[in-house]
Coordinates of N, CA and C in Angstrom, one line a residue:
X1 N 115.4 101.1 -164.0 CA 114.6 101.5 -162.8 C 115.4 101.3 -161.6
X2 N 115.1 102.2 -160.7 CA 115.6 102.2 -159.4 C 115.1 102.0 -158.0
X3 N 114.7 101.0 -157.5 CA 114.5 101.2 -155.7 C 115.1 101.5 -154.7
X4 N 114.6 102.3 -154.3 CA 115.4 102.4 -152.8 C 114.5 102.6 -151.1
X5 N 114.8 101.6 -150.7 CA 114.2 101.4 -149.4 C 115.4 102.5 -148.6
X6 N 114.5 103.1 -148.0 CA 115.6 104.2 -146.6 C 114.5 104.3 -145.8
X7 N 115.1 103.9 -144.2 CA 114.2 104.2 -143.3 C 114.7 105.2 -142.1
X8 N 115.7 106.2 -142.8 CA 115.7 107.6 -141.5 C 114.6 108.1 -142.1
X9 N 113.4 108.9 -141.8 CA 113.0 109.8 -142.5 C 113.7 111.3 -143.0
X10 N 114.6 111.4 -142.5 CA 115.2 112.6 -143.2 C 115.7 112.2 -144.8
X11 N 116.7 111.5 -144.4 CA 117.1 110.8 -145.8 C 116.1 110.4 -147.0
X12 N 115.1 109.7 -146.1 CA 113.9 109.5 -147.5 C 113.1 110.5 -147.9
X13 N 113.2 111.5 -147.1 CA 112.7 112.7 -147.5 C 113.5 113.4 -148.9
X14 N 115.1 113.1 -147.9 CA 115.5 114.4 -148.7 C 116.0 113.6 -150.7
X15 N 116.0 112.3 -150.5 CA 115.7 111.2 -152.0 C 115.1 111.7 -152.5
X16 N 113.6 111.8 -152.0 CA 112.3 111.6 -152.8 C 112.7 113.0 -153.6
X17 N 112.7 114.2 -152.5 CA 112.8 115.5 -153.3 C 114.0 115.7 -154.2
X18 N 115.1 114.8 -154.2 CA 116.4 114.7 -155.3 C 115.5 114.4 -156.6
X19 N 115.3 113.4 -156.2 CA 114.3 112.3 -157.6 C 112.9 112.5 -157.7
X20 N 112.8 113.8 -157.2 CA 111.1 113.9 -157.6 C 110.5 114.2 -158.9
X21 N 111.0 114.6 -159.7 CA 111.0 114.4 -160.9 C 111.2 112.9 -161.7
X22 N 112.2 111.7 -161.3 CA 112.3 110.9 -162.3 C 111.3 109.5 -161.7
X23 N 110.7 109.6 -162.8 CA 109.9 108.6 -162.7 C 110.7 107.0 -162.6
X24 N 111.8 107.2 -163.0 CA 112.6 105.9 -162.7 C 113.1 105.6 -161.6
X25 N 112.5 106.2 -160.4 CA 113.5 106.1 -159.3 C 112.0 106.2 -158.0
X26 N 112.1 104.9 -157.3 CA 110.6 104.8 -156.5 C 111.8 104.8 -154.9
X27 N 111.4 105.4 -154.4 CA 112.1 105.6 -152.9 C 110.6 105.2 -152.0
X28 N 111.0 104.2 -151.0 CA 110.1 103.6 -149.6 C 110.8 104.0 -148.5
X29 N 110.2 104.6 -147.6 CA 110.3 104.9 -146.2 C 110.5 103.9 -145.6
X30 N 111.1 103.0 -145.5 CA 110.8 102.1 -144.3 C 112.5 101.0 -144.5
X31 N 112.3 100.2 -143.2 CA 113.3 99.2 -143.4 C 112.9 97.6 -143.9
X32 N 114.4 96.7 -144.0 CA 114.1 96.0 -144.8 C 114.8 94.8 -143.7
X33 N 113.9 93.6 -143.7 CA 114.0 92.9 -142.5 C 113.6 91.8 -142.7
X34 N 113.7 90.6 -142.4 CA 113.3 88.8 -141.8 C 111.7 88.7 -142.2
X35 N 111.1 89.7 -141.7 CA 109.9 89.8 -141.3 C 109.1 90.9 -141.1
X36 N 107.8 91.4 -141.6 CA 107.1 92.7 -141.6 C 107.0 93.4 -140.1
X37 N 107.0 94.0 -139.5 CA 106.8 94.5 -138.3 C 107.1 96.1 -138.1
X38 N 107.5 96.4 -136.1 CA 108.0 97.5 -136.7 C 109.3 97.5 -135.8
X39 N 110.1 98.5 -135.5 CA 111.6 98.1 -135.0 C 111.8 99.8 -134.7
X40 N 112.8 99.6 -133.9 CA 113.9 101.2 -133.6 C 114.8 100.9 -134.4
X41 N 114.9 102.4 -135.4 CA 115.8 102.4 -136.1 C 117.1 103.3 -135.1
X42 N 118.3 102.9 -134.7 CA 119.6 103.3 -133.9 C 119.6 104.6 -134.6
X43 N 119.6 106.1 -134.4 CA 120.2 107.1 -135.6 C 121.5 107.7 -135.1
X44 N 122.1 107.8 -135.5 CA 124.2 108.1 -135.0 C 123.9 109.5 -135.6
X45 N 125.2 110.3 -134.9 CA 125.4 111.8 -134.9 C 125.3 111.7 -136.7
X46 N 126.7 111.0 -137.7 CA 126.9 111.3 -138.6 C 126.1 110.7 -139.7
X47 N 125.0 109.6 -139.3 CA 123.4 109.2 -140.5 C 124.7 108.2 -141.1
X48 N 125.7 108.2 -140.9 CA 126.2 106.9 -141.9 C 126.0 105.5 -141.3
X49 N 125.8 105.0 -140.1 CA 125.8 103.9 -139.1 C 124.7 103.7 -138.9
X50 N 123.3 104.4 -139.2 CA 121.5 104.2 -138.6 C 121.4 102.5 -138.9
X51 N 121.0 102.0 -138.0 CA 120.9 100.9 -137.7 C 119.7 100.1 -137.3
X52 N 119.2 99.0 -137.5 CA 118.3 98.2 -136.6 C 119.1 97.8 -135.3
X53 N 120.1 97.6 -136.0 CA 120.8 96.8 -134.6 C 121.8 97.7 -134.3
X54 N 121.9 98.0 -132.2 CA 122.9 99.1 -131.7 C 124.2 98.7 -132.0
X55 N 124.5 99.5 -132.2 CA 126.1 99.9 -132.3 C 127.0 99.3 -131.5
X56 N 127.9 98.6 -131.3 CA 128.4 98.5 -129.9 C 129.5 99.5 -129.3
X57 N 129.5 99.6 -128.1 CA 130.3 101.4 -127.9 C 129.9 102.8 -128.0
X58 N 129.0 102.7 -128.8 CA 128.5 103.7 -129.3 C 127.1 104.1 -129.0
X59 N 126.7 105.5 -128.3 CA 125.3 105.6 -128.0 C 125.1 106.7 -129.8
X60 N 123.4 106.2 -129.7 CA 123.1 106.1 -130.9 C 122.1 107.8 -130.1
X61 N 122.3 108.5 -131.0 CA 122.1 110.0 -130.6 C 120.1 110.0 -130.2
X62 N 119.7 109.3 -131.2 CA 118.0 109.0 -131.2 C 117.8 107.7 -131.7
X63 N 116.8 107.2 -131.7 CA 115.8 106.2 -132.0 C 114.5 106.7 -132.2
X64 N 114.7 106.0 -133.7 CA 113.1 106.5 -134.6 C 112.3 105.0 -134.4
X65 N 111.1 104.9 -134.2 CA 110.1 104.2 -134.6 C 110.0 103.4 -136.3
X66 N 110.1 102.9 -137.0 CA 110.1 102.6 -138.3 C 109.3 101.5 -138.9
X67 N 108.9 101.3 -139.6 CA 107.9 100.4 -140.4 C 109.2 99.0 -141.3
X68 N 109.1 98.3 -140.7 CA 109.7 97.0 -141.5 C 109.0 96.5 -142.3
X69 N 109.4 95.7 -143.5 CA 108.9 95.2 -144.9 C 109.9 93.7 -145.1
X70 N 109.7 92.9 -145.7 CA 110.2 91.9 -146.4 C 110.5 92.8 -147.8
X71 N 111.8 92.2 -148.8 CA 111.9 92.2 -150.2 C 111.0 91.9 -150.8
X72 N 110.4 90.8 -150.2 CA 109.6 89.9 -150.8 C 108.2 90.5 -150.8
X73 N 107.9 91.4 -149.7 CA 106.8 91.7 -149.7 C 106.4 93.4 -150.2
X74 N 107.7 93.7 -150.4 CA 107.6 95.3 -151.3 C 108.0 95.1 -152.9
X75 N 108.5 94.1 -153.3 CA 108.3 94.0 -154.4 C 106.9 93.4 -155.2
X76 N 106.7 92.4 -154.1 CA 105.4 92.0 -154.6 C 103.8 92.9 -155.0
X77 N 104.7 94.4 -153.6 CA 103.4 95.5 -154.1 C 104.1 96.5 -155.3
X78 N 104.7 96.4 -156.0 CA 105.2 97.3 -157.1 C 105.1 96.3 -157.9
X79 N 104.0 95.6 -158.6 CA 104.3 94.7 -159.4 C 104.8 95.7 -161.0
X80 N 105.1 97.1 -160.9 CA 105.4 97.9 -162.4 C 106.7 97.7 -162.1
X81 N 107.9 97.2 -161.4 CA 109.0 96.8 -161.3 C 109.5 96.2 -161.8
X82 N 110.7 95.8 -162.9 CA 110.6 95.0 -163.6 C 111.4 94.2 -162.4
X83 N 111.6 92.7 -162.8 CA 112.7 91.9 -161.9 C 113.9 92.4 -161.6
X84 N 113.8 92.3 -160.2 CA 115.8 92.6 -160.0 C 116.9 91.9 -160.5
X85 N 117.4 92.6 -161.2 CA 118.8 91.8 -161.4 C 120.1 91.8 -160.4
X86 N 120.2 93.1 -159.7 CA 121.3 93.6 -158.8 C 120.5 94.3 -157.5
X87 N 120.9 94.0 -156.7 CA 120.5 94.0 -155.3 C 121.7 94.5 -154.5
X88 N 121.6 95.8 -154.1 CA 122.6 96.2 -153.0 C 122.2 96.0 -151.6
X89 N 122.8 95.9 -150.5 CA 122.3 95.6 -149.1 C 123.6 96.2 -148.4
X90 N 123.4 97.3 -147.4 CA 124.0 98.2 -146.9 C 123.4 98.4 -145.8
X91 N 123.2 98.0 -144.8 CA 122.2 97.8 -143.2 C 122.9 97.9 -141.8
X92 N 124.0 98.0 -142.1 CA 124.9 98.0 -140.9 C 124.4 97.0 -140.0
X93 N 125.0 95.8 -140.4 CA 124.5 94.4 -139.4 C 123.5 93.6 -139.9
X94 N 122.5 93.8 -140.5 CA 121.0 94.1 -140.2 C 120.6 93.1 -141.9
X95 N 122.2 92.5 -142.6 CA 122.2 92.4 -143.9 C 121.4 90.9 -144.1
X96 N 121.8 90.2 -143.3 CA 120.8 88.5 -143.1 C 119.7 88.3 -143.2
X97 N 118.8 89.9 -142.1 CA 117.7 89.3 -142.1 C 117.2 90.2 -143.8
X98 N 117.5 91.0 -143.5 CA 117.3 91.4 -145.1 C 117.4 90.1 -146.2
X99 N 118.5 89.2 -146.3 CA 119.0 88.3 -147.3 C 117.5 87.0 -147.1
X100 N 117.0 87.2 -145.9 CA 116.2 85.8 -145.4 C 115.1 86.5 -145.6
X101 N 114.0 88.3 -145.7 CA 113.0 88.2 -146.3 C 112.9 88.5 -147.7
X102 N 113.6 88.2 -148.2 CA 113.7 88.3 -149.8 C 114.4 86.4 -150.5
X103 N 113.9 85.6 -149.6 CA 114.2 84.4 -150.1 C 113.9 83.8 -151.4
X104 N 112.3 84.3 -151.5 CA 111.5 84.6 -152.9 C 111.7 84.7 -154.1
X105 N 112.0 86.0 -153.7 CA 112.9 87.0 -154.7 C 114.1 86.7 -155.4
X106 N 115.4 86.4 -154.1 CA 116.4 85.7 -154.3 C 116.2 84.5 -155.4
X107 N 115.4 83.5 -155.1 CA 115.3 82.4 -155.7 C 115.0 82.5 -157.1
X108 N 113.8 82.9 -157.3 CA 113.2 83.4 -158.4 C 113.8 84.0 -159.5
X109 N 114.4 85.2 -159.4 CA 115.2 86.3 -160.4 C 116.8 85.9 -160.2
X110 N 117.3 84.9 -158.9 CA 119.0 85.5 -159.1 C 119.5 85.9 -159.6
X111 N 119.8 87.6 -158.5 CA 120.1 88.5 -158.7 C 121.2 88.7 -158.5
X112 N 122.5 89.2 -158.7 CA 123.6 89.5 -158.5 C 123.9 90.5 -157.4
X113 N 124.4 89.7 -156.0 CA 124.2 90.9 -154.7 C 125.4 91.7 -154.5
X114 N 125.1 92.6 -153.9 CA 126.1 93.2 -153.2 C 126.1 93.8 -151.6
X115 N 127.1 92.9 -151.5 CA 126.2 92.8 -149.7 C 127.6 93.8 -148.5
X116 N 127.6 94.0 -148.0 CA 128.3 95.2 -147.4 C 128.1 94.0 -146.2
X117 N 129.3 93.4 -145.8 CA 129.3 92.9 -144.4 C 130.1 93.4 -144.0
X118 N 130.2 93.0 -142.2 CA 131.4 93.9 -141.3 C 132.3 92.5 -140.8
X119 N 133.3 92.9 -140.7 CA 134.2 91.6 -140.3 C 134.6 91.9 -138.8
X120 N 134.3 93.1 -138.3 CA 135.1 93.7 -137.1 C 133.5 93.9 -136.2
X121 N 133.4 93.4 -134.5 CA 131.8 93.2 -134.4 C 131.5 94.4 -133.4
X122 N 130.6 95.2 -134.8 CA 130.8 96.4 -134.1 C 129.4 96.8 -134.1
X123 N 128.1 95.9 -134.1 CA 127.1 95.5 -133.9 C 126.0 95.0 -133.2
X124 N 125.3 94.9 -132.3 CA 124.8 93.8 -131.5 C 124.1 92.6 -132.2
X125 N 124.3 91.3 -132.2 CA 123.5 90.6 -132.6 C 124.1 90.7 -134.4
X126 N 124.8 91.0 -134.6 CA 125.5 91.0 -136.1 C 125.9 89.4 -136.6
X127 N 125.9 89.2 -137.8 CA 126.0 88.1 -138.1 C 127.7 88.0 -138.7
X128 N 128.2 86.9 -139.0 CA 129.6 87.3 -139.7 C 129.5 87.4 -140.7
X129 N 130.6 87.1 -141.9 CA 130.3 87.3 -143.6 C 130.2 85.8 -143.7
X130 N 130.9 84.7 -142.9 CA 130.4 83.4 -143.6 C 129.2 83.4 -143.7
X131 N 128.0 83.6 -142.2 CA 126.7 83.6 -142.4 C 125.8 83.7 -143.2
X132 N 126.4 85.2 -143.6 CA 126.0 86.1 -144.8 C 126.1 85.3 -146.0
X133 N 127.0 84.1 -146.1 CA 127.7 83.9 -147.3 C 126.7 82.3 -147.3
X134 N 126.6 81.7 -146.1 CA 125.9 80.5 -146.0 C 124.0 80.6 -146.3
X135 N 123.8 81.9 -146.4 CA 122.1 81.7 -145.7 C 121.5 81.9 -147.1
X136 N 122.0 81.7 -148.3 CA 121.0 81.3 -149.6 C 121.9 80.7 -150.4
X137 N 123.7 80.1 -149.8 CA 124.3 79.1 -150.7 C 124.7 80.0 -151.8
X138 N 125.4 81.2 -151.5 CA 126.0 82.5 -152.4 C 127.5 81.6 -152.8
X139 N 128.7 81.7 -153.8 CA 129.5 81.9 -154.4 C 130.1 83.3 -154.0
X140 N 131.1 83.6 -153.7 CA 131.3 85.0 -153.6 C 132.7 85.4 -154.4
X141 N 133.1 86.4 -154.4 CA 134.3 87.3 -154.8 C 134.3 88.3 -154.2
X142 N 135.6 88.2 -153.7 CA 136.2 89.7 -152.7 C 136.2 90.6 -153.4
X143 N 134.9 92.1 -153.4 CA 135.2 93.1 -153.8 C 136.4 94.0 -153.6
X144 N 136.1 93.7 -152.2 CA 136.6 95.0 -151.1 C 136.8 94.6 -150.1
X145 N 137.6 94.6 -148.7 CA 137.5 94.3 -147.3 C 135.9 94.4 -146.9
X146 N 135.5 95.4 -147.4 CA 134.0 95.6 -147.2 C 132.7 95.4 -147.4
X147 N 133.2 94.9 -148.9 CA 132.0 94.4 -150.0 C 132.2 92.7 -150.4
X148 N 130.8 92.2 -150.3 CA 131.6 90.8 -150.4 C 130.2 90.6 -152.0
X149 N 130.7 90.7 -153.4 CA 129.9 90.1 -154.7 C 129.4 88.8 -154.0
X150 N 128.1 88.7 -154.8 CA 127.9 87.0 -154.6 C 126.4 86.9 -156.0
X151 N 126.8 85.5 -155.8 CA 125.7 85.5 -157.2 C 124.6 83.7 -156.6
X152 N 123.6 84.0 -156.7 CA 123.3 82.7 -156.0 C 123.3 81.7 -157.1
X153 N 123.6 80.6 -156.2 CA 123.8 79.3 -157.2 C 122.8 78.5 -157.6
X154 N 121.4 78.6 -157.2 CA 120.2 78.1 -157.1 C 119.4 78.1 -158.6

């Protein structure tokens, strides 16, 4: 099975209708965050950078309105999910608070992450990868300049 949280609406539009046929694949509209609320999603010319948090340098073409969720609190409403085992996190900045509302979750299932941090601050309010790496006591291994594995130790 597959989740996927996307909060441009275009993109989760154009998921749902890729995978509207497979029942194994549940796509949510919304973002994923610290805390339930709701936020400006930043949207960039090229949809690769859409962001909670601005860009630095960079004016963000629009700002969508969006619906924020906890992990913790959208898996808890899909209880036909089985447990996560692997967890990707791809947020442009935005990867912490993501890591801090899924503490739950984290704790419970340790899941094997894959966390996409930036080392260059090109963010507002961005956290670094130690952060990233300190805020549930992860182990890691260098994927990639880009991708930092981690497996919690809990």
């Amino acid at each position: 099975m597959l989740f996927r949280s996307e909060p441009t609406p275009g993109q989760a539009a154009a998921l749902r209708n890729r995978f509207r046929d497979d029942s194994a694949v549940t796509i949510c509209e919304l973002a994923l965050g610290a805390r339930p609320g709701r936020g400006f999603l930043q949207c960039y010319a090229d949809g690769t950078q859409n962001s909670l948090s601005c860009h630095v340098g960079v004016e963000a073409a629009t700002a969508v309105t969006v619906d924020i969720s906890t992990l913790d609190i959208v898996l808890a409403a899909h209880p036909c999910l089985p447990p996560p085992w692997f967890i990707k996190i791809d947020t442009q900045g935005f990867d912490l608070q993501v890591l801090q509302g899924g503490e739950t979750t984290l704790a419970t299932h340790r899941p094997l992450l894959q966390v996409e941090v930036i080392f260059a601050n090109l963010y507002r309010g961005q956290c670094s990868p130690t952060e990233v790496m300190r805020s549930e006591e992860h182990t890691s291994e260098l994927q990639s300049p880009c991708n930092l594995v981690c497996r919690l130790l809990l």
